[in-house]
mmCIF file of C-alpha atoms in Angstrom:
data_model
loop_
_atom_site.group_PDB
_atom_site.id
_atom_site.type_symbol
_atom_site.label_atom_id
_atom_site.label_comp_id
_atom_site.label_asym_id
_atom_site.label_seq_id
_atom_site.Cartn_x
_atom_site.Cartn_y
_atom_site.Cartn_z
ATOM 1 C CA MET A 14 60.519 -29.918 -115.179
ATOM 2 C CA VAL A 15 62.165 -30.619 -112.408
ATOM 3 C CA LYS A 16 65.936 -32.057 -114.246
ATOM 4 C CA SER A 17 65.627 -28.598 -116.083
ATOM 5 C CA PHE A 18 65.436 -27.015 -113.210
ATOM 6 C CA ILE A 19 68.235 -28.091 -111.197
ATOM 7 C CA THR A 20 70.286 -27.959 -114.496
ATOM 8 C CA LEU A 21 69.373 -24.027 -114.860
ATOM 9 C CA SER A 22 70.245 -23.267 -110.882
ATOM 10 C CA PRO A 23 73.672 -23.150 -110.952
ATOM 11 C CA PHE A 24 73.391 -21.752 -114.416
ATOM 12 C CA LEU A 25 71.401 -19.012 -112.627
ATOM 13 C CA LEU A 26 73.307 -19.127 -109.096
ATOM 14 C CA ILE A 27 76.236 -18.210 -111.522
ATOM 15 C CA ILE A 28 74.517 -15.376 -112.971
ATOM 16 C CA PHE A 29 73.262 -13.650 -109.410
ATOM 17 C CA SER A 30 76.487 -14.178 -107.217
ATOM 18 C CA THR A 31 78.139 -12.218 -110.770
ATOM 19 C CA LEU A 32 75.839 -9.482 -110.359
ATOM 20 C CA ILE A 33 76.069 -9.286 -106.919
ATOM 21 C CA SER A 34 80.055 -9.015 -106.812
ATOM 22 C CA ALA A 35 80.139 -6.647 -110.114
ATOM 23 C CA ASN A 36 80.000 -4.013 -107.554
ATOM 24 C CA PRO A 37 81.735 -4.800 -104.173
ATOM 25 C CA GLY A 38 81.551 -1.729 -101.995
ATOM 26 C CA ARG A 39 79.759 0.542 -104.116
ATOM 27 C CA ASN A 40 76.364 2.097 -103.240
ATOM 28 C CA PHE A 41 73.839 4.274 -105.579
ATOM 29 C CA SER A 42 74.412 7.078 -103.514
ATOM 30 C CA GLU A 43 76.409 8.375 -100.294
ATOM 31 C CA THR A 44 76.329 11.586 -97.842
ATOM 32 C CA LEU A 45 80.025 13.605 -98.480
ATOM 33 C CA SER A 46 81.649 16.083 -97.269
ATOM 34 C CA PRO A 47 81.584 19.609 -99.623
ATOM 35 C CA SER A 48 85.336 19.686 -98.573
ATOM 36 C CA SER A 49 85.551 16.424 -100.077
ATOM 37 C CA LEU A 50 85.727 17.931 -103.768
ATOM 38 C CA GLY A 51 87.119 20.854 -102.641
ATOM 39 C CA LEU A 52 84.709 23.095 -101.685
ATOM 40 C CA LYS A 53 85.454 25.647 -99.109
ATOM 41 C CA LYS A 54 83.508 28.312 -97.192
ATOM 42 C CA GLN A 55 80.193 29.523 -98.997
ATOM 43 C CA LYS A 56 80.623 33.325 -100.877
ATOM 44 C CA LEU A 57 77.747 35.573 -102.231
ATOM 45 C CA THR A 58 79.079 37.541 -105.454
ATOM 46 C CA HIS A 59 77.244 40.146 -107.410
ATOM 47 C CA LEU A 60 78.157 40.303 -110.578
ATOM 48 C CA HIS A 61 76.959 43.467 -113.109
ATOM 49 C CA PHE A 62 76.666 43.360 -116.664
ATOM 50 C CA TYR A 63 74.579 44.848 -120.005
ATOM 51 C CA PHE A 64 73.106 41.857 -122.159
ATOM 52 C CA HIS A 65 72.442 42.454 -125.883
ATOM 53 C CA ASP A 66 69.947 41.506 -127.670
ATOM 54 C CA PHE A 67 69.921 42.305 -131.123
ATOM 55 C CA ILE A 68 66.758 40.474 -133.627
ATOM 56 C CA THR A 69 67.290 43.138 -136.549
ATOM 57 C CA ALA A 70 71.150 43.732 -137.385
ATOM 58 C CA LYS A 71 74.085 42.934 -140.015
ATOM 59 C CA HIS A 72 75.059 39.718 -137.630
ATOM 60 C CA PRO A 73 71.876 39.405 -135.501
ATOM 61 C CA THR A 74 72.457 37.695 -131.839
ATOM 62 C CA THR A 75 68.862 36.554 -131.852
ATOM 63 C CA LEU A 76 67.352 34.150 -134.166
ATOM 64 C CA GLN A 77 63.343 33.501 -134.282
ATOM 65 C CA ILE A 78 63.515 29.219 -134.610
ATOM 66 C CA VAL A 79 59.593 28.840 -133.909
ATOM 67 C CA GLN A 80 56.493 30.831 -134.892
ATOM 68 C CA PRO A 81 53.501 29.225 -134.862
ATOM 69 C CA ALA A 82 50.969 29.790 -137.661
ATOM 70 C CA THR A 83 48.443 30.891 -135.207
ATOM 71 C CA THR A 84 50.789 33.513 -133.695
ATOM 72 C CA ASN A 85 50.968 35.189 -137.316
ATOM 73 C CA ASN A 86 46.779 36.038 -137.439
ATOM 74 C CA SER A 87 45.938 35.812 -133.857
ATOM 75 C CA SER A 88 48.626 36.666 -130.958
ATOM 76 C CA SER A 89 49.045 40.330 -129.813
ATOM 77 C CA THR A 90 51.997 38.880 -127.911
ATOM 78 C CA SER A 91 53.736 36.734 -130.244
ATOM 79 C CA PHE A 92 53.067 33.140 -127.659
ATOM 80 C CA GLY A 93 54.425 29.702 -128.942
ATOM 81 C CA SER A 94 57.287 31.847 -130.364
ATOM 82 C CA VAL A 95 60.633 30.941 -129.635
ATOM 83 C CA TRP A 96 64.286 32.624 -129.925
ATOM 84 C CA VAL A 97 67.508 31.451 -129.629
ATOM 85 C CA MET A 98 70.370 33.743 -128.498
ATOM 86 C CA ASP A 99 74.412 34.164 -128.225
ATOM 87 C CA ASP A 100 74.169 37.500 -127.220
ATOM 88 C CA PRO A 101 77.630 39.444 -126.080
ATOM 89 C CA LEU A 102 77.596 40.498 -122.304
ATOM 90 C CA THR A 103 79.595 44.210 -121.508
ATOM 91 C CA VAL A 104 80.811 45.410 -118.534
ATOM 92 C CA ALA A 105 78.885 48.613 -119.696
ATOM 93 C CA PRO A 106 75.302 49.672 -121.950
ATOM 94 C CA GLU A 107 78.098 50.497 -124.791
ATOM 95 C CA LEU A 108 78.937 47.196 -127.404
ATOM 96 C CA SER A 109 82.392 48.450 -127.450
ATOM 97 C CA SER A 110 82.656 48.190 -123.981
ATOM 98 C CA LYS A 111 84.759 45.207 -122.560
ATOM 99 C CA LEU A 112 83.364 41.607 -123.091
ATOM 100 C CA VAL A 113 83.018 39.543 -119.724
ATOM 101 C CA GLY A 114 80.628 36.837 -121.525
ATOM 102 C CA ARG A 115 78.371 35.720 -123.774
ATOM 103 C CA ALA A 116 74.462 34.652 -122.844
ATOM 104 C CA GLN A 117 73.646 31.603 -124.494
ATOM 105 C CA GLY A 118 70.314 29.697 -124.521
ATOM 106 C CA PHE A 119 66.391 30.541 -125.060
ATOM 107 C CA TYR A 120 63.638 31.808 -124.438
ATOM 108 C CA GLY A 121 59.494 31.740 -125.494
ATOM 109 C CA SER A 122 56.923 33.924 -125.323
ATOM 110 C CA ALA A 123 54.525 31.742 -122.426
ATOM 111 C CA SER A 124 51.960 33.931 -122.280
ATOM 112 C CA GLN A 125 48.866 34.888 -124.095
ATOM 113 C CA SER A 126 48.022 37.972 -122.372
ATOM 114 C CA GLU A 127 51.543 39.763 -122.314
ATOM 115 C CA PHE A 128 54.510 39.641 -123.138
ATOM 116 C CA GLY A 129 56.401 36.959 -120.936
ATOM 117 C CA PHE A 130 58.808 34.596 -121.680
ATOM 118 C CA LEU A 131 60.130 31.819 -120.814
ATOM 119 C CA MET A 132 63.925 32.247 -120.461
ATOM 120 C CA VAL A 133 66.335 29.336 -120.061
ATOM 121 C CA LEU A 134 69.970 30.211 -120.681
ATOM 122 C CA ASN A 135 73.682 30.018 -119.256
ATOM 123 C CA PHE A 136 75.712 33.223 -118.563
ATOM 124 C CA ALA A 137 78.729 31.650 -120.029
ATOM 125 C CA PHE A 138 82.058 34.277 -118.822
ATOM 126 C CA THR A 139 85.354 34.506 -121.255
ATOM 127 C CA GLY A 140 87.637 36.877 -119.426
ATOM 128 C CA GLY A 141 88.989 37.233 -115.629
ATOM 129 C CA LYS A 142 88.624 34.908 -112.817
ATOM 130 C CA PHE A 143 85.970 33.204 -113.789
ATOM 131 C CA ASN A 144 86.582 32.662 -117.480
ATOM 132 C CA GLY A 145 85.367 29.273 -118.647
ATOM 133 C CA SER A 146 82.650 29.207 -115.550
ATOM 134 C CA THR A 147 78.770 29.807 -116.303
ATOM 135 C CA LEU A 148 75.958 30.728 -114.390
ATOM 136 C CA SER A 149 72.272 28.604 -115.573
ATOM 137 C CA VAL A 150 69.126 31.100 -115.390
ATOM 138 C CA LEU A 151 65.646 30.001 -115.773
ATOM 139 C CA GLY A 152 62.701 31.832 -115.231
ATOM 140 C CA ARG A 153 60.256 34.216 -116.409
ATOM 141 C CA ASN A 154 60.965 37.425 -118.146
ATOM 142 C CA THR A 155 58.074 40.112 -118.418
ATOM 143 C CA ILE A 156 60.084 42.561 -120.640
ATOM 144 C CA PHE A 157 57.794 45.728 -120.086
ATOM 145 C CA SER A 158 58.171 44.844 -116.299
ATOM 146 C CA ALA A 159 60.382 47.440 -114.562
ATOM 147 C CA VAL A 160 62.554 45.234 -113.030
ATOM 148 C CA ARG A 161 62.340 40.973 -113.837
ATOM 149 C CA GLU A 162 63.561 38.263 -111.596
ATOM 150 C CA MET A 163 64.568 34.884 -112.644
ATOM 151 C CA SER A 164 66.382 32.464 -110.853
ATOM 152 C CA ILE A 165 69.648 30.759 -110.941
ATOM 153 C CA VAL A 166 69.656 27.168 -110.596
ATOM 154 C CA GLY A 167 73.207 26.557 -110.769
ATOM 155 C CA GLY A 168 76.670 26.961 -112.480
ATOM 156 C CA SER A 169 79.982 25.447 -113.877
ATOM 157 C CA GLY A 170 83.392 26.176 -112.692
ATOM 158 C CA VAL A 171 83.640 28.536 -110.253
ATOM 159 C CA PHE A 172 80.005 28.523 -110.187
ATOM 160 C CA ARG A 173 79.549 25.020 -109.050
ATOM 161 C CA PHE A 174 76.720 24.718 -106.968
ATOM 162 C CA ALA A 175 75.481 28.258 -107.477
ATOM 163 C CA ARG A 176 71.957 29.321 -106.881
ATOM 164 C CA GLY A 177 70.272 32.693 -107.094
ATOM 165 C CA PHE A 178 68.577 35.705 -108.751
ATOM 166 C CA ALA A 179 69.316 37.454 -111.112
ATOM 167 C CA GLN A 180 67.601 40.865 -111.446
ATOM 168 C CA ALA A 181 66.894 42.409 -115.331
ATOM 169 C CA LYS A 182 66.137 46.361 -116.509
ATOM 170 C CA THR A 183 65.551 47.403 -119.937
ATOM 171 C CA HIS A 184 68.416 49.952 -120.456
ATOM 172 C CA THR A 185 67.393 50.672 -124.504
ATOM 173 C CA VAL A 186 64.459 49.196 -126.726
ATOM 174 C CA ASP A 187 63.666 49.933 -130.368
ATOM 175 C CA LEU A 188 60.076 48.449 -131.072
ATOM 176 C CA ASN A 189 60.412 48.515 -134.133
ATOM 177 C CA THR A 190 63.574 46.827 -134.457
ATOM 178 C CA ARG A 191 63.329 45.044 -131.644
ATOM 179 C CA ASN A 192 66.937 45.051 -130.017
ATOM 180 C CA ALA A 193 67.411 45.780 -126.842
ATOM 181 C CA VAL A 194 70.296 46.479 -124.195
ATOM 182 C CA VAL A 195 69.330 44.814 -120.426
ATOM 183 C CA GLU A 196 71.269 45.383 -117.710
ATOM 184 C CA TYR A 197 71.476 43.326 -115.013
ATOM 185 C CA ASN A 198 72.515 42.669 -111.198
ATOM 186 C CA VAL A 199 73.058 38.867 -110.288
ATOM 187 C CA TYR A 200 73.274 37.774 -106.909
ATOM 188 C CA VAL A 201 74.562 34.175 -106.183
ATOM 189 C CA LEU A 202 75.705 32.210 -103.344
ATOM 190 C CA HIS A 203 78.610 29.745 -104.680
ATOM 191 C CA TYR A 204 81.950 28.027 -103.084
#
């Protein structure tokens, strides 16, 4: 037993020294100055646009991807149902107005007592100084409330390190088709 340990120990020593020297001077984490990433003074930006959610249209922008069997028979709130979206964002409530981006993500009915959706989406901007940038939204959307507030939890491009909130207000809704236009005011802190 001692002889095999002595034979094995130089081998273990070589492996151990290789592991220690594999990443010389590298740590799991380090503290950086924001300027080392090119980040300048933080600013607050207000964005205003309209979100067009078309469920029943020739070319729907939202599709239901989950519908539990129990929802068909027993839920007045579509509890458990999930939709995926790729909704246009425009500067005015008319779909023909200037396109500034898309809302891409999903939402699910997360309440048994009211129409309350869990929203997980990105506002992906497609023009102007925000072209190619995104804002990530996560929050609760009780669609029949006058104004709903959801968190901005991050972003990319111009909106790296973003945080803030989005306020949604229904502009128009057709309860038969379930198509809606929603006005958004977004307030975001970013560099």
